Amino acid sequence: MNVTSTVDTLMKQMVCSSMAKTALVDGRASSGILPLLKTKADRDKYMCDCCLSPCAKCDGSLDKGVDLKDSSKVLGMATKMSELTDLSAGANLFSPTGANGEMFSTNAFWEQATKYFNMVCLPDCNVDFATINASTEPSRNYTYKPAMDDELYYPWEALLNASDNSVTNSLVRVINSSFSFTALPESICPYAPALCVPMP
């Protein structure tokens, strides 16, 4: 699967949420918690990149799903991500009643297959999940993060590396634990792990 394209909306839902805005821009003065983005320029750029304030690049708000307004909603992102990271969760991922709703079950998903899948060569045409599961070579790991030229890379990194406090706890926990994927062994998929993550 093309992890970047597949996870992009979920990443934006997390990084541009009310909880992330509190951590990155507002802080919580009553608890002595300062915003993670230290300068006004960085905070203004974040607000624009998330289309949370009017700016030239935004025609409206980002299509990012339900706002994550509290810790319980942020922690719910782990369930959404588990449908992508757990190779046995394919049925839930493609179900309109799954945690991701209709995000992956609509015709639009299949009409844009090249957006969501990487074209890679496997050893032969008979490779399937049974072959992969029978492999003695260990699988590899891939941990998602936005590309360095992504507008939300620095806010993501600020959240990822934030110290644990009442504002950042749930965000840091989900980012650190829920964006790790299993990649196919190199003998089956001789590319970088990011290109060898199977779709559940």
Coordinates of C-alpha atoms in Angstrom, one line a residue:
M1 CA 0.0 0.0 0.0
N2 CA 1.1 3.6 -0.5
V3 CA 1.3 4.5 3.1
T4 CA 1.6 8.2 2.6
S5 CA -1.5 8.5 0.4
T6 CA -3.5 6.1 2.6
V7 CA -2.6 7.7 5.9
D8 CA -2.7 11.3 4.8
T9 CA -6.3 12.1 5.8
L10 CA -5.8 10.4 9.2
M11 CA -2.6 12.3 9.8
K12 CA -4.3 15.6 9.0
Q13 CA -7.2 14.7 11.2
M14 CA -4.7 14.2 14.0
V15 CA -2.3 17.1 13.4
C16 CA -5.0 19.6 12.6
S17 CA -7.4 18.6 15.4
S18 CA -8.5 20.9 18.2
M19 CA -6.3 18.8 20.6
A20 CA -3.2 19.3 18.4
K21 CA -4.0 23.0 18.0
T22 CA -4.0 23.3 21.8
A23 CA -0.7 21.6 22.1
L24 CA 1.0 23.4 19.1
V25 CA -0.5 26.9 19.2
D26 CA -2.4 27.6 22.4
G27 CA -0.8 25.7 25.2
R28 CA -2.5 25.7 28.5
A29 CA -1.4 28.6 30.6
S30 CA -3.4 27.5 33.7
S31 CA -1.2 24.4 33.8
G32 CA 2.0 26.1 32.9
I33 CA 2.1 24.3 29.5
L34 CA 3.6 26.4 26.7
P35 CA 2.7 25.9 23.0
L36 CA 5.1 23.5 21.2
L37 CA 5.4 26.0 18.3
K38 CA 7.5 28.7 19.8
T39 CA 7.2 31.6 17.4
K40 CA 4.2 33.5 16.1
A41 CA 5.3 32.8 12.5
D42 CA 5.4 29.1 13.2
R43 CA 2.0 29.2 14.8
D44 CA 0.5 31.3 12.0
K45 CA 2.0 28.9 9.3
Y46 CA 0.5 25.9 11.1
M47 CA -2.9 27.6 11.3
C48 CA -2.7 28.3 7.5
D49 CA -1.4 24.9 6.6
C50 CA -4.3 23.3 8.5
C51 CA -6.8 25.9 7.1
L52 CA -7.8 26.7 10.6
S53 CA -7.5 30.4 9.9
P54 CA -8.2 32.3 6.7
C55 CA -5.2 32.5 4.3
A56 CA -4.5 32.6 0.6
K57 CA -3.9 28.9 0.2
C58 CA -7.3 27.8 1.7
D59 CA -10.7 27.8 0.0
G60 CA -12.3 26.3 3.1
S61 CA -11.5 23.8 5.8
L62 CA -9.5 20.6 5.1
D63 CA -11.4 17.4 4.4
K64 CA -10.1 15.6 7.5
G65 CA -13.1 14.0 9.1
V66 CA -14.4 14.5 12.6
D67 CA -12.5 17.0 14.8
L68 CA -10.6 15.4 17.7
K69 CA -11.7 17.7 20.5
D70 CA -10.6 15.6 23.5
S71 CA -8.2 12.8 24.5
S72 CA -10.8 10.0 24.1
K73 CA -11.3 11.0 20.4
V74 CA -7.5 11.2 19.9
L75 CA -7.2 7.7 21.4
G76 CA -9.9 6.5 19.0
M77 CA -7.5 7.2 16.2
A78 CA -5.6 4.1 17.4
T79 CA -8.6 2.0 16.3
K80 CA -8.7 3.6 12.9
M81 CA -5.0 3.0 12.5
S82 CA -5.2 -0.6 13.6
E83 CA -7.4 -1.3 10.6
L84 CA -4.5 -0.3 8.5
T85 CA -1.6 -1.8 10.5
D86 CA -3.2 -5.1 11.5
L87 CA -3.0 -7.4 8.4
S88 CA -6.0 -9.5 9.7
A89 CA -8.3 -6.4 9.9
G90 CA -9.0 -6.1 6.1
A91 CA -12.7 -6.9 6.5
N92 CA -13.1 -4.0 9.0
L93 CA -11.1 -1.6 6.9
F94 CA -13.3 -2.1 3.8
S95 CA -16.6 -2.1 5.8
P96 CA -18.7 1.0 6.0
T97 CA -19.3 0.0 9.7
G98 CA -15.5 -0.1 10.5
A99 CA -13.7 2.5 12.4
N100 CA -12.8 4.3 9.2
G101 CA -16.4 4.4 8.0
E102 CA -16.7 4.6 4.3
M103 CA -13.2 6.0 3.8
F104 CA -11.9 2.8 2.1
S105 CA -15.2 1.1 1.0
T106 CA -16.4 3.5 -1.7
N107 CA -15.9 3.2 -5.4
A108 CA -13.7 6.2 -5.3
F109 CA -11.1 4.2 -3.4
W110 CA -10.9 1.5 -6.1
E111 CA -11.1 4.1 -9.0
Q112 CA -7.9 5.6 -7.5
A113 CA -6.0 2.3 -6.9
T114 CA -2.7 3.8 -8.2
K115 CA -3.0 6.4 -5.4
Y116 CA -3.3 3.8 -2.7
F117 CA -1.1 1.1 -3.9
N118 CA 2.6 1.0 -4.9
M119 CA 3.5 -0.9 -8.0
V120 CA 6.3 -3.3 -7.1
C121 CA 7.6 -6.5 -8.6
L122 CA 7.4 -9.7 -6.6
P123 CA 9.5 -12.8 -7.2
D124 CA 6.8 -14.4 -9.4
C125 CA 3.1 -14.3 -10.2
N126 CA 2.2 -17.0 -7.6
V127 CA 3.2 -15.0 -4.5
D128 CA 0.2 -14.6 -2.3
F129 CA -0.4 -14.2 1.5
A130 CA 0.1 -18.0 2.0
T131 CA 3.6 -17.6 0.4
I132 CA 4.4 -14.6 2.4
N133 CA 3.2 -16.1 5.7
A134 CA 5.4 -19.2 5.0
S135 CA 8.5 -17.1 4.5
T136 CA 11.2 -17.8 7.1
E137 CA 12.7 -14.4 6.6
P138 CA 11.4 -11.9 9.2
S139 CA 9.2 -9.1 8.1
R140 CA 10.4 -5.5 8.3
N141 CA 9.0 -2.5 10.1
Y142 CA 8.1 0.9 8.7
T143 CA 7.1 3.8 10.8
Y144 CA 5.2 6.5 9.0
K145 CA 6.0 10.2 9.2
P146 CA 5.1 12.9 6.7
A147 CA 7.7 13.7 4.1
M148 CA 10.1 16.5 5.1
D149 CA 8.5 18.7 2.4
D150 CA 5.0 18.1 3.7
E151 CA 3.6 21.3 5.3
L152 CA 2.7 19.3 8.4
Y153 CA 6.1 17.6 8.9
Y154 CA 7.3 20.1 11.5
P155 CA 4.0 20.1 13.5
W156 CA 4.1 16.2 13.4
E157 CA 7.7 16.2 14.6
A158 CA 6.8 18.7 17.4
L159 CA 4.0 16.4 18.6
L160 CA 6.2 13.3 18.2
N161 CA 8.9 14.7 20.3
A162 CA 6.8 16.6 22.9
S163 CA 7.2 16.0 26.5
D164 CA 4.4 14.1 28.2
N165 CA 1.8 16.4 29.8
S166 CA -2.0 16.7 30.1
V167 CA -2.3 18.3 26.7
T168 CA 0.1 16.1 24.7
N169 CA -0.2 12.7 26.3
S170 CA -2.9 11.2 24.0
L171 CA -1.4 12.7 20.9
V172 CA 2.1 11.5 21.6
R173 CA 0.8 8.0 22.6
V174 CA -1.1 7.5 19.4
I175 CA 1.6 8.9 17.1
N176 CA 4.3 6.7 18.8
S177 CA 2.3 3.5 18.8
S178 CA -0.2 3.5 16.0
F179 CA 1.7 4.6 12.9
S180 CA 4.0 1.5 12.6
F181 CA 3.5 -0.9 9.8
T182 CA 4.7 -4.4 8.9
A183 CA 6.6 -4.5 5.6
L184 CA 7.2 -7.6 3.5
P185 CA 10.6 -9.3 3.8
E186 CA 13.3 -8.0 1.4
S187 CA 13.5 -11.4 -0.3
I188 CA 9.8 -11.0 -1.4
C189 CA 9.8 -7.2 -1.9
P190 CA 13.3 -5.9 -2.7
Y191 CA 12.5 -2.3 -2.1
A192 CA 12.6 0.1 0.9
P193 CA 10.2 -1.0 3.6
A194 CA 7.9 2.1 2.9
L195 CA 7.1 0.6 -0.5
C196 CA 6.5 -3.0 0.8
V197 CA 3.7 -2.5 3.2
P198 CA 0.8 -4.8 2.3
M199 CA -2.8 -3.6 2.3
P200 CA -4.7 -5.5 5.0

